[in-house]
């Protein structure tokens, strides 16, 4: 079942890097509130329900991802825990800035989630480890966001390298401190590489979930090195094609392209650079309608629902003679949804807030954030609906009918080609009644609202 002594190394493969913001939501908050540095901090979900981000200090207290807030409240007095409401407008804008800095260091970039992206360094000459250290230092200096970078010949190895870069300082007995912050697996010799694999639990591999991990451990596959040495064809017979791809990737054979992820995304983005400059708001609205529709298809494919929509537009920084403008906004939803019409409506609502005439726009995009499985999506009272005991009229759509409609929508486009069935023109969408969401602990939108800009006093 051995893959040979050189498993995990493929010098002909391109070099990929995974850039990941450390405890991203908490790091964004600390940029504008330095007093939070060194303190246990958690960021709460919509309506302050549960912890969706934790500082290292909060993790040390035993706070779990997704732990309900009411279970953590006593730690405020006992341990000085600070809890903040999610500020997706801030996080989305800081993410946009971080990705912009990162993409300037490589020819190709895939934004995987709000706090992480993959960079393709294929064809780039020079010391890639130093290049990534420079990128990390620039992100920290310009934005105040600490991040770690992992490099490898495949996405799975780059993700594993990122894990090592994050934990090297905390595990000096397992990993060399030299691998902290930036870890380049492709630059290591076979013996060094296998020593790292042997020191890393198999459950740390991208694509190895708890169920598969438990099955592997029961079979004596406890470390990454054990998994690397397995025969890929045997893995396929006893497990799945997905795990076979994972093993081949660990052996240095690229199997996962930049647009093919094995796990559900935490955020979904769709953006494009225009072939020619766009100057009309109507054209931007049509583009964002298409981008949101594509993102909604991906969201439904992973059986998820989005709690907010992040929209951004920008001119080209390379057209020096053109006036420059860039802006973004995050529009929370009254309840999570995967309905294309609802998502498009929110995206266009955001566009109306940030669009300014008189500019030549070069790029626009939509990111669906605050994702969660459909089966646990929160519901909301329909105060505008019929009274208790009353029945809806036949013309009023139900949630189940909308799901069926979207399923049919996707089926038609899958059979006859993407874009065969589309929403009507976005200009006719009516603005809905305003609503509010409980965010008692939200910090100001420091970078997206003039009224909430931070003030520096001497």
Coordinates of C-alpha atoms in Angstrom, one line a residue:
X1 CA 0.0 0.0 0.0
X2 CA 3.0 2.3 0.0
X3 CA 3.2 5.1 -2.5
X4 CA 7.1 5.2 -2.4
X5 CA 9.7 7.2 -0.5
X6 CA 9.1 10.4 -2.5
X7 CA 5.4 10.6 -1.7
X8 CA 4.4 14.1 -1.0
X9 CA 6.8 15.7 -3.5
X10 CA 6.2 16.6 -7.1
X11 CA 8.7 19.2 -8.4
X12 CA 6.8 19.5 -11.7
X13 CA 3.6 20.7 -10.1
X14 CA 2.9 24.4 -9.7
X15 CA 3.3 26.1 -6.4
X16 CA 0.1 27.2 -4.6
X17 CA -0.2 29.3 -1.5
X18 CA -3.1 29.5 1.0
X19 CA -3.4 32.8 2.7
X20 CA -5.6 32.8 5.8
X21 CA -6.4 35.6 8.2
X22 CA -5.9 34.5 11.8
X23 CA -9.2 34.6 13.8
X24 CA -10.3 37.0 11.1
X25 CA -13.4 38.5 12.6
X26 CA -11.7 39.1 16.0
X27 CA -8.6 40.5 14.2
X28 CA -10.8 43.0 12.3
X29 CA -12.2 44.2 15.6
X30 CA -8.8 44.5 17.2
X31 CA -7.5 46.8 14.4
X32 CA -9.8 49.6 15.6
X33 CA -9.8 48.5 19.3
X34 CA -6.2 47.7 20.3
X35 CA -7.3 47.3 23.9
X36 CA -8.8 43.9 22.9
X37 CA -5.4 42.5 22.1
X38 CA -4.5 39.8 24.6
X39 CA -8.1 39.5 25.9
X40 CA -10.5 36.7 25.3
X41 CA -12.9 37.8 22.5
X42 CA -15.8 36.2 20.7
X43 CA -17.8 37.4 17.8
X44 CA -21.5 36.4 17.8
X45 CA -23.8 35.4 15.0
X46 CA -26.9 37.2 13.8
X47 CA -29.1 38.2 16.7
X48 CA -26.2 37.5 19.0
X49 CA -27.0 33.8 19.1
X50 CA -23.7 31.9 19.2
X51 CA -19.9 32.3 18.9
X52 CA -18.8 32.3 15.2
X53 CA -15.2 33.6 15.9
X54 CA -12.9 33.2 18.8
X55 CA -9.6 34.7 19.8
X56 CA -6.8 32.3 20.9
X57 CA -7.5 33.5 24.5
X58 CA -11.2 32.6 24.1
X59 CA -10.3 29.2 22.7
X60 CA -8.0 28.6 25.7
X61 CA -11.1 29.1 27.9
X62 CA -12.8 26.2 26.2
X63 CA -15.3 28.2 24.2
X64 CA -16.4 26.1 21.2
X65 CA -17.2 27.3 17.7
X66 CA -21.0 27.7 17.5
X67 CA -21.4 27.6 21.3
X68 CA -24.6 29.5 22.3
X69 CA -23.9 32.8 23.9
X70 CA -26.0 32.2 27.0
X71 CA -23.6 29.4 27.9
X72 CA -20.6 31.8 27.8
X73 CA -22.1 34.8 29.6
X74 CA -20.7 33.9 33.0
X75 CA -17.2 34.1 31.6
X76 CA -17.6 37.9 31.2
X77 CA -17.3 38.3 34.9
X78 CA -15.0 35.3 35.6
X79 CA -12.5 35.8 32.9
X80 CA -13.1 39.2 31.3
X81 CA -14.6 37.7 28.1
X82 CA -15.6 40.4 25.5
X83 CA -18.4 39.5 23.2
X84 CA -19.2 41.5 20.1
X85 CA -22.1 41.4 17.6
X86 CA -21.0 40.4 14.1
X87 CA -20.1 43.4 12.0
X88 CA -20.2 41.9 8.5
X89 CA -19.9 45.3 6.8
X90 CA -16.5 45.8 8.5
X91 CA -15.4 42.2 7.9
X92 CA -16.4 42.2 4.2
X93 CA -14.6 45.5 3.6
X94 CA -11.5 44.3 5.4
X95 CA -11.6 41.1 3.5
X96 CA -11.8 43.0 0.2
X97 CA -8.7 45.0 1.2
X98 CA -6.8 41.9 2.3
X99 CA -7.6 40.0 -0.9
X100 CA -6.6 43.0 -3.0
X101 CA -3.2 43.1 -1.4
X102 CA -2.7 39.3 -1.7
X103 CA -3.7 39.2 -5.4
X104 CA -0.9 41.7 -6.2
X105 CA 1.7 39.0 -5.3
X106 CA 0.6 36.3 -7.7
X107 CA -0.8 35.9 -11.3
X108 CA -4.0 34.1 -10.2
X109 CA -6.1 34.2 -7.1
X110 CA -9.1 32.2 -5.9
X111 CA -11.0 33.8 -3.0
X112 CA -12.2 30.7 -1.0
X113 CA -13.9 32.5 1.9
X114 CA -14.0 35.9 3.6
X115 CA -10.7 35.3 5.3
X116 CA -8.8 32.9 3.0
X117 CA -7.7 32.6 -0.6
X118 CA -5.4 30.5 -2.8
X119 CA -2.7 32.0 -4.9
X120 CA -1.2 30.4 -7.9
X121 CA 2.6 31.1 -8.3
X122 CA 3.0 29.1 -11.4
X123 CA 5.8 30.8 -13.5
X124 CA 6.8 33.1 -10.7
X125 CA 10.6 33.2 -10.2
X126 CA 12.6 33.8 -7.0
X127 CA 12.3 32.8 -3.4
X128 CA 8.6 32.2 -2.9
X129 CA 9.0 31.8 0.9
X130 CA 10.4 35.3 1.2
X131 CA 7.8 36.6 -1.3
X132 CA 5.0 35.3 1.0
X133 CA 6.7 36.7 4.1
X134 CA 6.8 40.1 2.4
X135 CA 3.1 39.7 1.5
X136 CA 2.3 38.8 5.1
X137 CA 4.2 41.8 6.5
X138 CA 2.5 44.1 4.0
X139 CA -1.0 42.8 5.0
X140 CA -0.1 43.3 8.6
X141 CA 1.4 46.8 8.1
X142 CA -1.3 48.1 5.8
X143 CA -4.4 46.5 7.4
X144 CA -3.4 45.3 10.8
X145 CA -4.6 41.8 10.0
X146 CA -2.2 38.9 11.1
X147 CA -2.2 36.0 8.7
X148 CA -0.4 32.8 7.9
X149 CA 0.7 31.4 4.6
X150 CA 1.1 27.8 3.5
X151 CA 2.8 26.8 0.3
X152 CA 2.8 23.5 -1.6
X153 CA 2.4 21.9 -5.0
X154 CA -1.3 21.2 -4.5
X155 CA -4.2 22.8 -2.7
X156 CA -4.4 20.1 0.0
X157 CA -0.7 20.4 0.7
X158 CA -0.9 24.2 0.8
X159 CA -3.8 24.0 3.3
X160 CA -1.8 21.5 5.4
X161 CA 1.2 23.9 5.2
X162 CA -1.0 26.7 6.4
X163 CA -2.1 24.6 9.4
X164 CA 1.6 23.9 10.3
X165 CA 2.4 27.6 9.9
X166 CA -0.4 28.5 12.4
X167 CA 0.6 25.9 15.0
X168 CA 4.4 25.8 14.7
X169 CA 4.9 28.3 17.5
X170 CA 2.4 26.4 19.8
X171 CA 3.9 23.0 19.1
X172 CA 7.7 23.5 19.2
X173 CA 8.2 19.8 20.0
X174 CA 6.4 18.7 16.8
X175 CA 7.2 21.5 14.3
X176 CA 10.2 23.7 13.9
X177 CA 9.6 27.4 14.9
X178 CA 11.1 28.3 11.5
X179 CA 7.9 27.1 9.9
X180 CA 5.8 29.5 11.9
X181 CA 3.7 32.0 9.9
X182 CA 5.0 30.9 6.5
X183 CA 5.5 27.2 5.7
X184 CA 6.7 26.1 2.3
X185 CA 6.4 22.3 2.0
X186 CA 7.8 22.3 -1.5
X187 CA 11.1 23.7 -0.3
X188 CA 11.6 20.8 2.2
X189 CA 13.6 17.6 1.6
X190 CA 11.9 14.2 1.7
X191 CA 13.0 13.4 5.2
X192 CA 11.9 16.8 6.6
X193 CA 8.6 16.5 4.8
X194 CA 7.9 13.0 6.2
X195 CA 8.8 14.1 9.7
X196 CA 6.2 16.8 9.5
X197 CA 3.6 14.4 8.1
X198 CA 4.3 11.9 10.9
X199 CA 3.9 14.7 13.5
X200 CA 0.5 15.7 12.1
X201 CA -2.8 14.0 12.9
X202 CA -4.7 12.6 10.0
X203 CA -7.8 14.7 11.0
X204 CA -5.9 17.9 10.1
X205 CA -6.0 17.0 6.4
X206 CA -8.4 19.1 4.3
X207 CA -11.3 16.8 3.3
X208 CA -10.9 14.3 6.1
X209 CA -14.0 14.9 8.3
X210 CA -14.8 13.4 11.7
X211 CA -16.5 10.4 10.3
X212 CA -13.9 9.5 7.7
X213 CA -11.1 10.4 10.2
X214 CA -12.6 8.0 12.8
X215 CA -12.7 5.2 10.2
X216 CA -9.1 5.8 9.2
X217 CA -7.9 5.8 12.8
X218 CA -9.8 2.5 13.3
X219 CA -7.8 1.1 10.4
X220 CA -4.5 2.2 11.9
X221 CA -4.1 5.4 9.7
X222 CA -3.5 7.9 12.4
X223 CA -1.0 10.4 10.9
X224 CA -0.7 12.3 7.6
X225 CA 2.3 10.1 6.7
X226 CA 0.2 7.0 7.1
X227 CA -2.4 8.5 4.7
X228 CA 0.3 9.6 2.2
X229 CA 1.7 6.1 2.0
X230 CA -1.7 4.5 1.2
X231 CA -2.4 3.3 -2.4
X232 CA -4.8 5.8 -4.0
X233 CA -6.7 3.0 -5.8
X234 CA -7.2 1.1 -2.6
X235 CA -8.5 4.3 -0.9
X236 CA -11.0 4.7 -3.7
X237 CA -12.3 1.1 -3.3
X238 CA -12.6 1.3 0.5
X239 CA -13.6 4.9 0.9
X240 CA -14.5 7.3 -1.9
X241 CA -13.2 9.2 -4.9
X242 CA -13.0 12.3 -2.8
X243 CA -10.6 10.8 -0.4
X244 CA -8.6 9.3 -3.3
X245 CA -8.2 12.8 -4.6
X246 CA -7.0 13.9 -1.2
X247 CA -4.4 11.2 -1.0
X248 CA -3.1 12.0 -4.5
X249 CA -2.9 15.6 -3.6
X250 CA -0.9 14.7 -0.5
X251 CA 1.4 12.8 -2.8
X252 CA 2.0 15.9 -4.9
X253 CA -0.4 15.2 -7.8
X254 CA -2.8 18.1 -8.4
X255 CA -6.5 16.9 -8.5
X256 CA -8.4 19.9 -7.2
X257 CA -8.5 22.9 -9.5
X258 CA -8.9 26.5 -8.3
X259 CA -12.7 26.3 -8.7
X260 CA -13.2 22.9 -7.3
X261 CA -13.4 22.6 -3.5
X262 CA -14.2 19.3 -1.7
X263 CA -16.0 21.0 1.3
X264 CA -18.9 23.4 1.5
X265 CA -17.7 27.0 1.5
X266 CA -18.1 29.3 4.4
X267 CA -18.6 32.2 2.0
X268 CA -19.4 32.2 -1.7
X269 CA -18.2 34.9 -4.0
X270 CA -18.8 35.6 -7.7
X271 CA -17.0 38.5 -9.3
X272 CA -15.7 39.5 -12.7
X273 CA -13.5 42.1 -14.3
X274 CA -15.4 43.7 -17.2
X275 CA -14.1 43.4 -20.8
X276 CA -14.7 47.1 -21.1
X277 CA -15.5 49.9 -18.7
X278 CA -19.0 50.1 -17.4
X279 CA -20.5 53.5 -16.8
X280 CA -24.2 53.0 -16.4
X281 CA -25.9 51.8 -13.2
X282 CA -28.3 49.7 -15.2
X283 CA -25.4 47.7 -16.6
X284 CA -23.9 47.2 -13.2
X285 CA -27.3 46.0 -11.9
X286 CA -27.6 43.5 -14.7
X287 CA -24.0 42.2 -14.0
X288 CA -24.7 41.9 -10.2
X289 CA -28.0 40.1 -10.9
X290 CA -26.1 37.5 -12.9
X291 CA -23.3 37.2 -10.3
X292 CA -25.8 36.8 -7.5
X293 CA -27.7 34.2 -9.5
X294 CA -24.6 32.2 -10.0
X295 CA -23.6 32.4 -6.4
X296 CA -27.1 31.3 -5.4
X297 CA -26.8 28.2 -7.5
X298 CA -23.6 27.3 -5.7
X299 CA -25.3 28.0 -2.4
X300 CA -28.1 25.6 -3.1
X301 CA -25.7 23.0 -4.4
X302 CA -24.2 22.8 -0.9
X303 CA -27.7 23.0 0.7
X304 CA -26.9 26.2 2.4
X305 CA -28.6 29.5 3.2
X306 CA -27.0 33.0 3.4
X307 CA -27.6 35.5 6.2
X308 CA -26.1 38.5 4.4
X309 CA -25.0 39.7 0.9
X310 CA -21.8 41.6 0.4
X311 CA -21.6 43.8 -2.7
X312 CA -18.5 45.7 -4.1
X313 CA -17.7 47.8 -7.1
X314 CA -14.5 49.4 -8.2
X315 CA -12.7 51.2 -11.0
X316 CA -9.4 50.1 -12.4
X317 CA -6.3 51.3 -10.5
X318 CA -4.3 50.7 -13.7
X319 CA -6.2 53.4 -15.6
X320 CA -4.3 56.3 -14.1
X321 CA -6.2 59.0 -16.1
X322 CA -9.6 57.8 -14.8
X323 CA -11.1 59.1 -11.6
X324 CA -10.8 56.3 -9.0
X325 CA -13.7 55.0 -6.8
X326 CA -14.3 51.8 -4.9
X327 CA -16.9 50.9 -2.4
X328 CA -18.6 47.9 -0.8
X329 CA -21.6 47.3 1.5
X330 CA -23.0 44.3 3.3
X331 CA -26.8 43.9 3.4
X332 CA -28.1 41.6 6.2
X333 CA -31.2 39.5 5.5
X334 CA -34.2 39.3 7.7
X335 CA -33.8 35.5 7.7
X336 CA -31.2 33.2 5.9
X337 CA -32.3 32.2 2.4
X338 CA -31.1 30.5 -0.8
X339 CA -33.8 32.1 -2.9
X340 CA -32.3 33.8 -5.9
X341 CA -34.9 36.5 -6.1
X342 CA -34.4 37.5 -2.4
X343 CA -30.6 37.5 -2.8
X344 CA -30.7 39.5 -5.9
X345 CA -33.1 42.0 -4.3
X346 CA -30.6 42.5 -1.4
X347 CA -27.7 42.8 -3.8
X348 CA -29.4 45.5 -5.8
X349 CA -30.3 47.3 -2.6
X350 CA -26.7 47.4 -1.7
X351 CA -25.7 48.6 -5.2
X352 CA -28.1 51.5 -4.9
X353 CA -26.3 52.5 -1.7
X354 CA -22.8 52.5 -3.1
X355 CA -23.2 53.4 -6.8
X356 CA -21.9 56.8 -7.9
X357 CA -22.3 58.1 -11.5
X358 CA -19.4 59.5 -13.5
X359 CA -17.0 56.6 -13.0
X360 CA -15.7 53.9 -15.3
X361 CA -16.2 50.7 -13.4
X362 CA -13.9 47.8 -14.1
X363 CA -15.0 45.2 -11.6
X364 CA -18.0 44.2 -9.4
X365 CA -18.8 41.3 -7.3
X366 CA -21.1 39.6 -4.8
X367 CA -20.2 37.6 -1.7
X368 CA -22.8 35.5 0.2
X369 CA -21.7 35.5 3.8
X370 CA -22.9 34.1 7.2
X371 CA -23.7 30.8 5.5
X372 CA -25.4 28.0 7.4
X373 CA -27.1 24.6 6.5
X374 CA -30.6 24.9 5.3
X375 CA -31.9 22.5 7.9
X376 CA -30.8 24.8 10.7
X377 CA -31.7 28.1 9.1
X378 CA -33.5 30.4 11.5
X379 CA -37.1 31.4 10.9
X380 CA -38.9 34.7 11.6
X381 CA -42.5 35.6 12.5
X382 CA -44.4 36.9 9.5
X383 CA -46.1 39.9 11.1
X384 CA -47.4 40.9 7.7
X385 CA -48.9 37.5 7.0
X386 CA -52.4 36.2 7.9
X387 CA -53.6 36.1 11.5
X388 CA -53.4 32.9 13.5
X389 CA -56.1 30.5 12.4
X390 CA -56.5 32.2 9.0
X391 CA -55.4 30.6 5.8
X392 CA -53.3 32.1 3.0
X393 CA -54.9 32.7 -0.4
X394 CA -53.8 30.5 -3.3
X395 CA -51.8 33.4 -4.8
X396 CA -49.5 33.7 -1.8
X397 CA -46.3 31.7 -2.2
X398 CA -45.1 29.4 0.6
X399 CA -41.5 28.8 1.5
X400 CA -41.8 25.2 0.2
X401 CA -43.1 26.5 -3.1
X402 CA -40.1 28.8 -3.4
X403 CA -37.7 25.9 -2.8
X404 CA -39.5 23.9 -5.6
X405 CA -39.3 26.9 -7.9
X406 CA -35.6 27.3 -7.3
X407 CA -35.0 23.5 -7.8
X408 CA -36.9 23.7 -11.1
X409 CA -34.9 26.9 -12.0
X410 CA -31.6 25.1 -11.5
X411 CA -32.8 21.9 -13.3
X412 CA -33.7 23.9 -16.4
X413 CA -30.4 25.7 -16.5
X414 CA -28.5 22.5 -15.9
X415 CA -30.3 20.8 -18.8
X416 CA -30.3 23.6 -21.4
X417 CA -27.3 25.6 -20.3
X418 CA -26.5 28.3 -17.8
X419 CA -28.5 31.4 -18.4
X420 CA -31.3 29.6 -20.3
X421 CA -33.7 30.7 -17.6
X422 CA -33.1 34.0 -15.8
X423 CA -34.8 36.5 -13.5
X424 CA -36.6 39.4 -15.1
X425 CA -34.9 42.8 -15.3
X426 CA -33.6 43.9 -11.9
X427 CA -34.9 47.5 -12.3
X428 CA -38.5 46.4 -11.6
X429 CA -37.7 45.0 -8.1
X430 CA -39.6 47.0 -5.5
X431 CA -37.9 48.0 -2.2
X432 CA -39.3 46.1 0.8
X433 CA -40.2 47.6 4.1
X434 CA -37.3 48.3 6.4
X435 CA -36.4 45.9 9.2
X436 CA -34.1 45.7 12.2
X437 CA -31.9 43.0 13.7
X438 CA -30.7 42.7 17.2
X439 CA -27.0 43.6 17.4
X440 CA -26.6 45.0 20.8
X441 CA -22.8 44.6 20.8
X442 CA -21.9 45.7 17.3
X443 CA -18.9 48.0 16.8
X444 CA -19.1 50.9 14.4
X445 CA -18.7 50.3 10.7
X446 CA -15.3 52.1 10.8
X447 CA -14.5 51.8 7.1
X448 CA -17.9 51.8 5.3
X449 CA -19.9 54.6 7.1
X450 CA -19.0 58.3 7.1
X451 CA -21.0 58.7 10.4
X452 CA -19.0 56.0 12.1
X453 CA -15.4 56.8 10.9
X454 CA -12.9 56.5 13.7
X455 CA -11.6 59.8 15.1
X456 CA -7.9 60.2 16.1
X457 CA -7.4 62.7 18.9
X458 CA -4.0 64.0 20.0

